[in-house]
Amino acid sequence: MADLPIIEIKKLSKIYKGSNEPAVSCISLDIFPGEIFGLLGPNGAGKTTTISILCGLFPPSEGDIFIDGLDIRSNPEKIKQIIGVVPQDLALYPTLSARENLTFYGNMYGIRGKELRDRIDGFLQVFGLEKFARRQVGRYSGGMKRRVNLIAGLLHHPKIIFLDEPTVGIDVQSRIMILNYLKDLNKAGTTIIYTSHYMEEAENLCSRVAIMDQGKIISIGKPADLLATNPEFKNLEHVFIHLTGKDLRD
Amino acid sequence: MYKHLSAIRKECLILLRDKAGLAMLFIMPMALIIISSLMQEFAWNSLSKDPTVQILFVNNDKDSLGYNIEKGLRKSGSFEVIDSLNKVPVTEMTAKAAVAKGDYLIAIVVPEGTTKAIRANVRIMVARTLSGFGMINPLVLNSIVAKDSIDISIYFDVTVKNAFKNALVSSIKANNYKIETEMVFRTFNKEIAKQFPMFHPPEVSYHEVLQFKESFPSYRKKELIPTTAQHNIPAWTIFAMFFIVIPLTQSLIKEREEGSLFRLLTMPVSYMNLIMAKVVVYIVVCMLQTLFMLLAGMLLLPLFGIPRLQLGDDFIALTLISLVVSMASVGYGLMIGTVAKTHQQAAAFGSISVIILAAMGGLWVPIYLMPPFMRTFSTYSPMNWAITGYYNIFLRGGSLIHILPEVTRLLLFFLGTVLVTGIYRKFKSPIPD
């Protein structure tokens, strides 16, 4: 792990308009290059807000963020070139084919022509979609859509990739394929910031996790270290329940 | 630039794949043009050769005036005169009941003695005139019993609109005026003949000396007689163009709700760049809609017996006004689609506001018929600027110079809507908090 963090979050807070409670409250966090960092927490914990701020969608109410040494407030466009985002919602146009969707998103990253075509072909092959490249995405299965959704965030070979529940609602085969690919991508040097409600998945995939609740980080560390400090629990899910409680969240 | 072109390509593909949406965009406006033009032409013009309005006619007069009114109504070609129901002559009571039930729109009852009353009045006139010359004993005047006025009753169904009622009453009154005048002349002659048995006046027939010559001065040298097509097609075209608000707002909100916008905002591309791609595509759609609607006016309406739409003499002016109207309608849709939070909000506000702007702008009721305060309001409707521009070209034969004020206003309206969209987005993220 390198010494300098690729993402530096200092006392980040976010209060939405019309709300008295902060969605994120004074969190500080360093993420280092080559990490698969898991941001875990129940609904409303502040994970999506944190990721949205890191992606440049909302300005923080307070605090500073540096991504690859660039201040998020003054360099949003440069930061957008080096990050890739895979949102929880399937951010695809259902009446366009996978190739048309990916061509459009690739163009938006400034890639075009043969280079883009080659990248799309490569990704479609890796994810087993080359035969369906011309089919409208709306006619894809849930797993196929998730795979295209993932490719759209990877086309420009980002240094950092944000994944918001990338495996939600898909079959085991697609899930294994996506997770294996993410591991390979990480081995190649890509930093991954990942949110999920699947604790077992996070435990196996992430090099480090932060557990958030009510806008705060309540625990951070390697999954193995979190288990070691809570020896009474068998796995990360039990630690998670212990830390965040059993109450239902909105 | 290629990012912009790619976004345009994406919008085009999405539009082309939406077959139902395309039908809405192109077939519905053409159907609107054809149906509304046919309705207006048949309802108000003489295109209809067959009598369309059935009138129950009760002639209790059974004399000259009653017969002449009936003859006049039948001759007009606009009415089917019905004087018996189920082979039983119509009476005032049955006529009134039939109208009250809604079986007939109108019933006319000419009361008994109407002709006699008119004759009596004429006799008084004659007697008064001749007594002035000392030719008749003034006591004769006292022997003539006359009424000041006679009421011909017209019963209307309660659903009859005022405009139709007024047009009908005017038409009946004009017809009756001629009949009554002719009768007065004849009676006058007869009365004079009675006073002077040696005098044999010739048969008179009333001839309207005063004639009205209608003409339509315009910028053109050759006069163009305005037709329903010239009046209606620009109005319905503008109305349909502004309805681009619905698909445009749906496209904007769908992109937001489906998450594509979320992803796009994390990419190195500006929001306004993406929006402008939509604007360009929808302006082209609007222009195509206009083209199809004008072609419908030129090629399809004549098939139904409606005069062909004349496009005016300046093609550049027509293209320019169509372009700025398209820009204004797309700008309006953009603004609503940006501010509205849901499909329902956008669809409800979009469609109702377009209807209000159309009513305000004089697309349905001409501005000169509006009360003064509404006339002031109408000058602020972009649809009013649009219709004025089209009328200047289609009806007045105007050219580029004659539509410049409207073009400027519509262009400023478009820039205003884009500015509002930009400012709103600057302070309010399109991603729901």
Coordinates of N, CA and C in Angstrom, one line a residue, chain B residues 70-265:
Chain B
E70 N -91.3 30.9 -44.0 CA -91.0 29.5 -44.2 C -90.3 29.3 -45.5
K71 N -90.7 30.0 -46.6 CA -90.1 29.9 -47.9 C -88.6 30.4 -47.8
G72 N -88.4 31.5 -47.1 CA -87.1 32.0 -46.9 C -86.1 31.0 -46.2
L73 N -86.7 30.4 -45.2 CA -85.8 29.4 -44.5 C -85.5 28.2 -45.3
R74 N -86.5 27.7 -46.1 CA -86.2 26.6 -47.0 C -85.2 27.0 -48.1
K75 N -85.4 28.2 -48.6 CA -84.5 28.6 -49.7 C -83.1 28.9 -49.3
S76 N -82.9 29.2 -48.0 CA -81.5 29.5 -47.5 C -80.6 28.3 -47.6
G77 N -81.1 27.1 -47.6 CA -80.2 25.9 -47.8 C -79.6 25.5 -46.5
S78 N -79.7 26.3 -45.5 CA -79.0 26.0 -44.2 C -79.9 25.2 -43.3
F79 N -81.2 25.2 -43.5 CA -82.1 24.6 -42.6 C -83.0 23.6 -43.2
E80 N -83.4 22.6 -42.4 CA -84.4 21.7 -42.8 C -85.6 22.1 -42.0
V81 N -86.7 22.6 -42.7 CA -87.8 23.1 -42.0 C -88.8 21.9 -41.8
I82 N -89.2 21.7 -40.6 CA -90.1 20.6 -40.2 C -91.4 21.3 -39.7
D83 N -92.5 21.0 -40.3 CA -93.8 21.5 -39.8 C -94.7 20.5 -39.3
S84 N -94.3 19.2 -39.4 CA -95.2 18.2 -38.7 C -94.3 17.1 -38.1
L85 N -94.8 16.6 -37.0 CA -94.1 15.5 -36.4 C -95.0 14.3 -36.4
N86 N -94.6 13.2 -36.9 CA -95.4 12.0 -37.0 C -96.7 12.3 -37.7
K87 N -96.6 13.0 -38.8 CA -97.7 13.4 -39.7 C -98.7 14.3 -39.0
V88 N -98.4 14.8 -37.8 CA -99.3 15.7 -37.1 C -98.7 17.1 -37.2
P89 N -99.4 18.1 -37.6 CA -98.8 19.5 -37.7 C -98.3 19.9 -36.3
V90 N -97.2 20.6 -36.4 CA -96.5 21.0 -35.1 C -97.3 22.2 -34.6
T91 N -97.5 22.2 -33.3 CA -98.1 23.3 -32.6 C -97.1 24.0 -31.7
E92 N -97.4 25.1 -31.2 CA -96.4 25.8 -30.4 C -96.1 24.9 -29.2
M93 N -97.1 24.3 -28.6 CA -96.8 23.4 -27.4 C -95.9 22.2 -27.7
T94 N -96.3 21.5 -28.9 CA -95.4 20.4 -29.2 C -94.0 20.8 -29.6
A95 N -93.9 21.9 -30.3 CA -92.6 22.4 -30.7 C -91.8 22.7 -29.4
K96 N -92.4 23.4 -28.5 CA -91.7 23.8 -27.3 C -91.2 22.6 -26.5
A97 N -92.1 21.6 -26.4 CA -91.8 20.3 -25.7 C -90.7 19.6 -26.4
A98 N -90.7 19.6 -27.7 CA -89.6 18.9 -28.5 C -88.3 19.5 -28.2
V99 N -88.3 20.8 -28.2 CA -87.0 21.6 -27.9 C -86.6 21.3 -26.5
A100 N -87.5 21.4 -25.6 CA -87.2 21.2 -24.2 C -86.6 19.8 -24.0
K101 N -87.0 18.8 -24.7 CA -86.5 17.4 -24.6 C -85.1 17.3 -25.2
G102 N -84.8 18.2 -26.1 CA -83.5 18.2 -26.8 C -83.6 17.5 -28.1
D103 N -84.8 17.2 -28.6 CA -85.0 16.5 -29.9 C -84.7 17.4 -31.0
Y104 N -84.9 18.7 -30.8 CA -84.7 19.7 -31.9 C -84.0 20.9 -31.2
L105 N -83.1 21.5 -32.0 CA -82.3 22.7 -31.5 C -83.2 23.9 -31.4
I106 N -84.0 24.1 -32.5 CA -84.7 25.4 -32.6 C -86.2 25.2 -33.1
A107 N -87.0 26.0 -32.6 CA -88.4 26.1 -33.1 C -88.8 27.5 -33.3
I108 N -89.5 27.8 -34.4 CA -89.9 29.2 -34.6 C -91.4 29.2 -34.7
V109 N -92.0 30.1 -34.0 CA -93.5 30.1 -34.0 C -93.9 31.5 -34.4
V110 N -94.6 31.5 -35.6 CA -95.1 32.8 -36.1 C -96.6 32.9 -35.6
P111 N -96.9 33.9 -34.7 CA -98.2 33.9 -34.2 C -99.3 34.2 -35.2
E112 N -100.5 33.9 -34.8 CA -101.7 34.2 -35.6 C -101.8 35.7 -35.7
G113 N -102.2 36.1 -36.9 CA -102.5 37.5 -37.2 C -101.3 38.4 -37.3
T114 N -100.1 37.8 -37.5 CA -98.9 38.6 -37.7 C -99.0 39.4 -39.0
T115 N -99.4 38.8 -40.1 CA -99.5 39.5 -41.3 C -100.5 40.6 -41.2
K116 N -101.6 40.3 -40.6 CA -102.7 41.3 -40.4 C -102.2 42.5 -39.6
A117 N -101.4 42.2 -38.6 CA -100.9 43.3 -37.7 C -100.0 44.2 -38.5
I118 N -99.2 43.6 -39.4 CA -98.3 44.4 -40.2 C -99.1 45.2 -41.1
R119 N -100.0 44.6 -41.7 CA -100.9 45.4 -42.7 C -101.5 46.5 -42.0
A120 N -102.0 46.3 -40.8 CA -102.7 47.4 -40.0 C -101.7 48.5 -39.8
N121 N -100.5 48.2 -39.4 CA -99.5 49.2 -39.2 C -99.2 50.0 -40.5
V122 N -99.2 49.3 -41.6 CA -98.9 50.0 -42.8 C -100.1 50.9 -43.2
R123 N -101.3 50.4 -42.9 CA -102.5 51.2 -43.2 C -102.4 52.5 -42.4
I124 N -102.0 52.4 -41.2 CA -101.9 53.6 -40.4 C -100.8 54.6 -41.0
M125 N -99.7 54.0 -41.4 CA -98.7 54.8 -42.0 C -99.2 55.6 -43.2
V126 N -99.9 54.8 -44.1 CA -100.5 55.4 -45.3 C -101.5 56.5 -45.0
A127 N -102.4 56.1 -44.0 CA -103.4 57.1 -43.6 C -102.8 58.3 -43.1
R128 N -101.8 58.2 -42.2 CA -101.1 59.4 -41.7 C -100.5 60.2 -42.7
T129 N -99.8 59.5 -43.7 CA -99.2 60.2 -44.7 C -100.2 61.0 -45.6
L130 N -101.3 60.3 -46.0 CA -102.3 61.0 -46.8 C -103.0 62.0 -46.1
S131 N -103.3 61.8 -44.8 CA -104.0 62.9 -44.1 C -103.3 64.2 -44.0
G132 N -101.9 64.1 -44.1 CA -101.1 65.3 -44.1 C -101.4 66.1 -45.4
F133 N -101.8 65.4 -46.5 CA -102.1 66.1 -47.7 C -103.6 66.4 -47.8
G134 N -104.3 66.1 -46.7 CA -105.8 66.4 -46.6 C -106.5 65.4 -47.5
M135 N -105.9 64.3 -47.9 CA -106.6 63.4 -48.8 C -107.4 62.3 -48.0
I136 N -107.3 62.3 -46.7 CA -108.1 61.3 -46.0 C -108.6 61.9 -44.7
N137 N -109.7 61.4 -44.3 CA -110.3 61.9 -43.0 C -109.5 61.4 -41.9
P138 N -108.9 62.2 -41.0 CA -108.1 61.7 -39.9 C -108.8 60.8 -39.0
L139 N -110.2 60.8 -39.0 CA -110.9 59.9 -38.2 C -110.8 58.4 -38.6
V140 N -110.4 58.3 -39.9 CA -110.1 56.9 -40.4 C -109.0 56.2 -39.5
L141 N -108.1 57.0 -39.1 CA -107.0 56.5 -38.3 C -107.4 55.8 -37.1
N142 N -108.5 56.4 -36.5 CA -109.0 55.8 -35.2 C -109.7 54.4 -35.4
S143 N -110.1 54.2 -36.7 CA -110.8 53.0 -37.0 C -109.9 51.8 -37.2
I144 N -108.6 52.1 -37.4 CA -107.6 51.0 -37.6 C -107.0 50.6 -36.3
V145 N -107.2 49.3 -36.0 CA -106.6 48.8 -34.8 C -105.2 48.2 -35.1
A146 N -104.2 48.6 -34.5 CA -102.9 48.1 -34.7 C -102.1 47.8 -33.5
K147 N -101.2 46.9 -33.6 CA -100.3 46.6 -32.5 C -99.0 47.3 -32.6
D148 N -98.3 47.6 -31.5 CA -97.0 48.2 -31.6 C -95.9 47.3 -32.2
S149 N -96.0 46.0 -31.6 CA -95.1 45.0 -32.1 C -95.7 43.6 -32.0
I150 N -95.1 42.7 -32.8 CA -95.6 41.4 -32.8 C -94.4 40.5 -32.4
D151 N -94.6 39.5 -31.6 CA -93.5 38.7 -31.2 C -93.5 37.4 -31.9
I152 N -92.4 37.1 -32.7 CA -92.2 35.8 -33.3 C -91.3 35.1 -32.3
S153 N -91.8 33.9 -31.8 CA -91.1 33.2 -30.7 C -90.1 32.3 -31.4
I154 N -88.9 32.3 -30.8 CA -87.9 31.3 -31.2 C -87.4 30.6 -30.0
Y155 N -87.6 29.3 -30.0 CA -87.2 28.5 -28.8 C -85.9 27.8 -29.2
F156 N -85.0 27.9 -28.2 CA -83.7 27.3 -28.4 C -83.4 26.1 -27.4
D157 N -82.8 25.1 -27.8 CA -82.4 24.1 -26.9 C -81.3 24.7 -26.0
V158 N -81.3 24.3 -24.7 CA -80.4 24.9 -23.7 C -78.9 24.7 -24.1
T159 N -78.6 23.7 -24.9 CA -77.2 23.4 -25.2 C -76.7 24.2 -26.4
V160 N -77.6 25.0 -27.0 CA -77.2 25.8 -28.1 C -76.2 26.9 -27.6
K161 N -75.0 27.0 -28.2 CA -74.0 28.0 -27.8 C -74.5 29.3 -28.3
N162 N -74.1 30.4 -27.5 CA -74.4 31.7 -27.9 C -74.0 32.2 -29.3
A163 N -72.8 31.8 -29.6 CA -72.3 32.2 -30.9 C -73.2 31.7 -32.1
F164 N -73.6 30.4 -31.9 CA -74.4 29.8 -32.9 C -75.8 30.4 -32.9
K165 N -76.3 30.6 -31.7 CA -77.6 31.2 -31.6 C -77.6 32.6 -32.2
N166 N -76.6 33.4 -31.9 CA -76.5 34.8 -32.4 C -76.5 34.8 -34.0
A167 N -75.6 33.8 -34.5 CA -75.5 33.8 -36.0 C -76.8 33.4 -36.6
L168 N -77.5 32.5 -35.9 CA -78.8 32.0 -36.5 C -79.9 33.1 -36.4
V169 N -79.9 33.7 -35.3 CA -80.9 34.8 -35.1 C -80.7 35.9 -36.1
S170 N -79.4 36.3 -36.3 CA -79.1 37.3 -37.3 C -79.5 36.9 -38.6
S171 N -79.3 35.6 -39.0 CA -79.6 35.2 -40.3 C -81.1 35.2 -40.5
I172 N -81.9 34.8 -39.5 CA -83.4 34.8 -39.6 C -83.9 36.2 -39.6
K173 N -83.3 37.1 -38.8 CA -83.7 38.5 -38.8 C -83.5 39.2 -40.1
A174 N -82.3 38.9 -40.7 CA -82.0 39.5 -42.0 C -83.0 39.1 -43.1
N175 N -83.3 37.8 -43.0 CA -84.2 37.3 -44.0 C -85.6 37.9 -43.8
N176 N -86.0 38.0 -42.5 CA -87.3 38.5 -42.2 C -87.5 40.0 -42.5
Y177 N -86.3 40.7 -42.4 CA -86.3 42.1 -42.6 C -86.7 42.3 -44.1
K178 N -86.1 41.5 -45.0 CA -86.4 41.7 -46.4 C -87.9 41.3 -46.7
I179 N -88.3 40.3 -46.1 CA -89.7 39.8 -46.3 C -90.7 40.9 -45.8
E180 N -90.4 41.4 -44.7 CA -91.3 42.5 -44.1 C -91.3 43.7 -44.9
T181 N -90.1 44.1 -45.4 CA -90.0 45.3 -46.2 C -90.8 45.2 -47.5
E182 N -90.7 44.0 -48.1 CA -91.4 43.7 -49.4 C -92.9 43.8 -49.1
M183 N -93.3 43.2 -47.9 CA -94.7 43.3 -47.5 C -95.2 44.7 -47.3
V184 N -94.4 45.5 -46.7 CA -94.8 46.9 -46.4 C -95.0 47.6 -47.7
F185 N -94.1 47.4 -48.7 CA -94.3 48.0 -50.0 C -95.6 47.6 -50.6
R186 N -95.8 46.3 -50.6 CA -97.0 45.8 -51.3 C -98.3 46.4 -50.6
T187 N -98.3 46.3 -49.3 CA -99.5 46.8 -48.5 C -99.7 48.3 -48.8
F188 N -98.5 49.0 -48.8 CA -98.6 50.4 -49.1 C -99.3 50.7 -50.4
N189 N -98.9 50.0 -51.4 CA -99.5 50.1 -52.8 C -101.0 49.8 -52.7
K190 N -101.3 48.7 -52.0 CA -102.7 48.3 -52.0 C -103.5 49.4 -51.3
E191 N -103.0 50.0 -50.2 CA -103.7 51.0 -49.4 C -103.9 52.2 -50.3
I192 N -102.9 52.6 -51.0 CA -103.0 53.8 -51.9 C -104.0 53.5 -53.0
A193 N -104.0 52.3 -53.5 CA -105.0 51.9 -54.5 C -106.4 52.0 -54.0
K194 N -106.5 51.6 -52.7 CA -107.9 51.7 -52.1 C -108.4 53.1 -52.0
Q195 N -107.4 54.0 -51.7 CA -107.8 55.4 -51.6 C -108.0 56.1 -53.0
F196 N -107.3 55.6 -53.9 CA -107.4 56.2 -55.3 C -107.8 55.0 -56.2
P197 N -109.0 54.7 -56.3 CA -109.4 53.5 -57.1 C -109.0 53.6 -58.6
M198 N -108.8 54.9 -59.1 CA -108.4 55.0 -60.5 C -106.9 54.7 -60.7
F199 N -106.2 54.7 -59.6 CA -104.8 54.5 -59.6 C -104.4 53.0 -59.6
H200 N -103.7 52.6 -60.6 CA -103.3 51.1 -60.7 C -101.8 51.1 -60.6
P201 N -101.3 51.0 -59.3 CA -99.8 50.9 -59.2 C -99.2 49.7 -59.7
P202 N -98.0 49.8 -60.3 CA -97.3 48.5 -60.7 C -96.9 47.7 -59.6
E203 N -96.8 46.4 -59.9 CA -96.3 45.5 -58.8 C -94.9 45.8 -58.4
V204 N -94.6 46.0 -57.1 CA -93.3 46.4 -56.7 C -92.6 45.2 -56.1
S205 N -91.3 45.2 -56.4 CA -90.5 44.2 -55.7 C -89.3 45.0 -55.0
Y206 N -89.1 44.6 -53.8 CA -88.1 45.4 -53.0 C -86.7 44.9 -53.5
H207 N -85.9 45.9 -53.8 CA -84.5 45.6 -54.2 C -83.6 46.3 -53.3
E208 N -82.7 45.6 -52.7 CA -81.7 46.2 -51.8 C -80.7 47.0 -52.6
V209 N -80.8 48.3 -52.4 CA -79.9 49.2 -53.1 C -78.5 49.2 -52.5
L210 N -78.5 49.2 -51.2 CA -77.2 49.2 -50.5 C -76.6 47.8 -50.5
Q211 N -75.4 47.7 -51.1 CA -74.7 46.5 -51.2 C -73.4 46.7 -50.5
F212 N -72.9 45.6 -49.9 CA -71.6 45.7 -49.2 C -70.5 44.9 -50.0
K213 N -69.5 45.6 -50.3 CA -68.4 44.9 -51.1 C -67.3 44.6 -50.2
E214 N -67.0 43.3 -50.0 CA -66.0 42.9 -49.1 C -64.6 42.7 -49.8
S215 N -63.6 43.3 -49.2 CA -62.3 43.0 -49.8 C -61.3 42.9 -48.7
F216 N -60.1 42.3 -49.0 CA -59.1 42.0 -47.9 C -57.8 42.6 -48.3
P217 N -57.6 43.9 -48.0 CA -56.3 44.5 -48.4 C -55.1 43.8 -47.6
S218 N -54.0 43.7 -48.3 CA -52.8 43.1 -47.6 C -51.6 43.6 -48.3
Y219 N -50.4 43.1 -47.9 CA -49.2 43.5 -48.5 C -49.0 43.1 -50.0
R220 N -49.8 42.1 -50.3 CA -49.7 41.6 -51.7 C -50.5 42.5 -52.7
K221 N -50.1 42.4 -53.9 CA -50.8 43.2 -55.0 C -52.1 42.5 -55.3
K222 N -52.0 41.2 -55.4 CA -53.2 40.4 -55.8 C -53.9 40.0 -54.5
E223 N -55.2 40.3 -54.5 CA -56.0 40.0 -53.3 C -56.2 38.5 -53.0
L224 N -56.0 38.1 -51.8 CA -56.2 36.7 -51.4 C -57.4 36.7 -50.5
I225 N -58.4 35.9 -50.8 CA -59.6 35.7 -49.9 C -59.2 34.7 -48.9
P226 N -59.3 35.1 -47.6 CA -58.9 34.2 -46.6 C -59.9 33.0 -46.5
T227 N -59.3 31.9 -46.2 CA -60.1 30.6 -46.1 C -60.0 30.1 -44.7
T228 N -60.8 29.1 -44.4 CA -60.7 28.4 -43.1 C -59.3 27.8 -43.0
A229 N -58.7 27.3 -44.1 CA -57.4 26.7 -44.0 C -56.4 27.8 -43.6
Q230 N -56.5 28.9 -44.2 CA -55.5 30.0 -43.9 C -55.6 30.4 -42.4
H231 N -56.8 30.4 -41.9 CA -57.0 30.9 -40.5 C -56.6 29.8 -39.5
N232 N -57.1 28.6 -39.8 CA -57.0 27.5 -38.8 C -55.7 26.8 -38.8
I233 N -55.1 26.5 -39.9 CA -53.9 25.7 -39.9 C -52.8 26.3 -39.1
P234 N -52.5 27.6 -39.3 CA -51.4 28.1 -38.4 C -51.7 28.0 -37.0
A235 N -53.0 28.2 -36.6 CA -53.3 28.2 -35.2 C -53.1 26.8 -34.6
W236 N -53.7 25.8 -35.3 CA -53.5 24.4 -34.8 C -52.1 23.9 -34.9
T237 N -51.3 24.4 -35.9 CA -49.9 24.0 -36.0 C -49.2 24.5 -34.8
I238 N -49.4 25.8 -34.4 CA -48.7 26.3 -33.3 C -49.1 25.5 -32.0
F239 N -50.4 25.3 -31.9 CA -50.9 24.5 -30.7 C -50.2 23.2 -30.6
A240 N -50.1 22.5 -31.7 CA -49.4 21.1 -31.7 C -47.9 21.3 -31.5
M241 N -47.3 22.3 -32.0 CA -45.9 22.5 -31.8 C -45.6 22.7 -30.3
F242 N -46.4 23.5 -29.6 CA -46.2 23.7 -28.2 C -46.4 22.4 -27.4
F243 N -47.2 21.5 -27.9 CA -47.4 20.2 -27.2 C -46.1 19.3 -27.2
I244 N -45.1 19.8 -27.8 CA -43.8 19.1 -27.8 C -43.3 19.1 -26.3
V245 N -43.9 20.0 -25.5 CA -43.7 20.1 -24.1 C -43.8 18.7 -23.4
I246 N -44.8 17.9 -23.9 CA -45.1 16.6 -23.2 C -43.9 15.6 -23.5
P247 N -43.6 15.3 -24.7 CA -42.5 14.3 -24.9 C -41.2 14.8 -24.4
L248 N -41.0 16.1 -24.5 CA -39.7 16.6 -24.1 C -39.5 16.5 -22.6
T249 N -40.6 16.9 -21.8 CA -40.5 16.8 -20.4 C -40.4 15.4 -19.9
Q250 N -41.1 14.5 -20.7 CA -41.0 13.1 -20.3 C -39.6 12.5 -20.5
S251 N -38.9 13.0 -21.6 CA -37.6 12.6 -21.9 C -36.6 13.0 -20.8
L252 N -36.8 14.3 -20.4 CA -35.9 14.9 -19.4 C -36.1 14.2 -18.0
I253 N -37.3 13.9 -17.7 CA -37.6 13.3 -16.3 C -37.2 11.9 -16.3
K254 N -37.5 11.2 -17.5 CA -37.2 9.8 -17.5 C -35.6 9.6 -17.4
E255 N -34.9 10.4 -18.0 CA -33.4 10.3 -17.9 C -33.0 10.5 -16.5
R256 N -33.7 11.4 -15.8 CA -33.4 11.7 -14.4 C -33.8 10.5 -13.5
E257 N -35.0 10.0 -13.7 CA -35.5 8.9 -12.9 C -34.8 7.6 -13.1
E258 N -34.4 7.3 -14.4 CA -33.8 6.0 -14.7 C -32.3 5.9 -14.3
G259 N -31.8 7.1 -13.9 CA -30.4 7.1 -13.4 C -29.3 7.4 -14.4
S260 N -29.7 7.5 -15.7 CA -28.7 7.9 -16.7 C -28.1 9.2 -16.4
L261 N -28.9 10.1 -16.0 CA -28.4 11.5 -15.7 C -27.4 11.5 -14.6
F262 N -27.7 10.6 -13.6 CA -26.8 10.4 -12.4 C -25.4 10.1 -13.0
R263 N -25.4 9.1 -13.9 CA -24.1 8.7 -14.4 C -23.4 9.8 -15.3
L264 N -24.3 10.4 -16.1 CA -23.8 11.5 -17.0 C -23.1 12.6 -16.2
L265 N -23.7 12.9 -15.0 CA -23.2 14.0 -14.2 C -21.8 13.7 -13.6

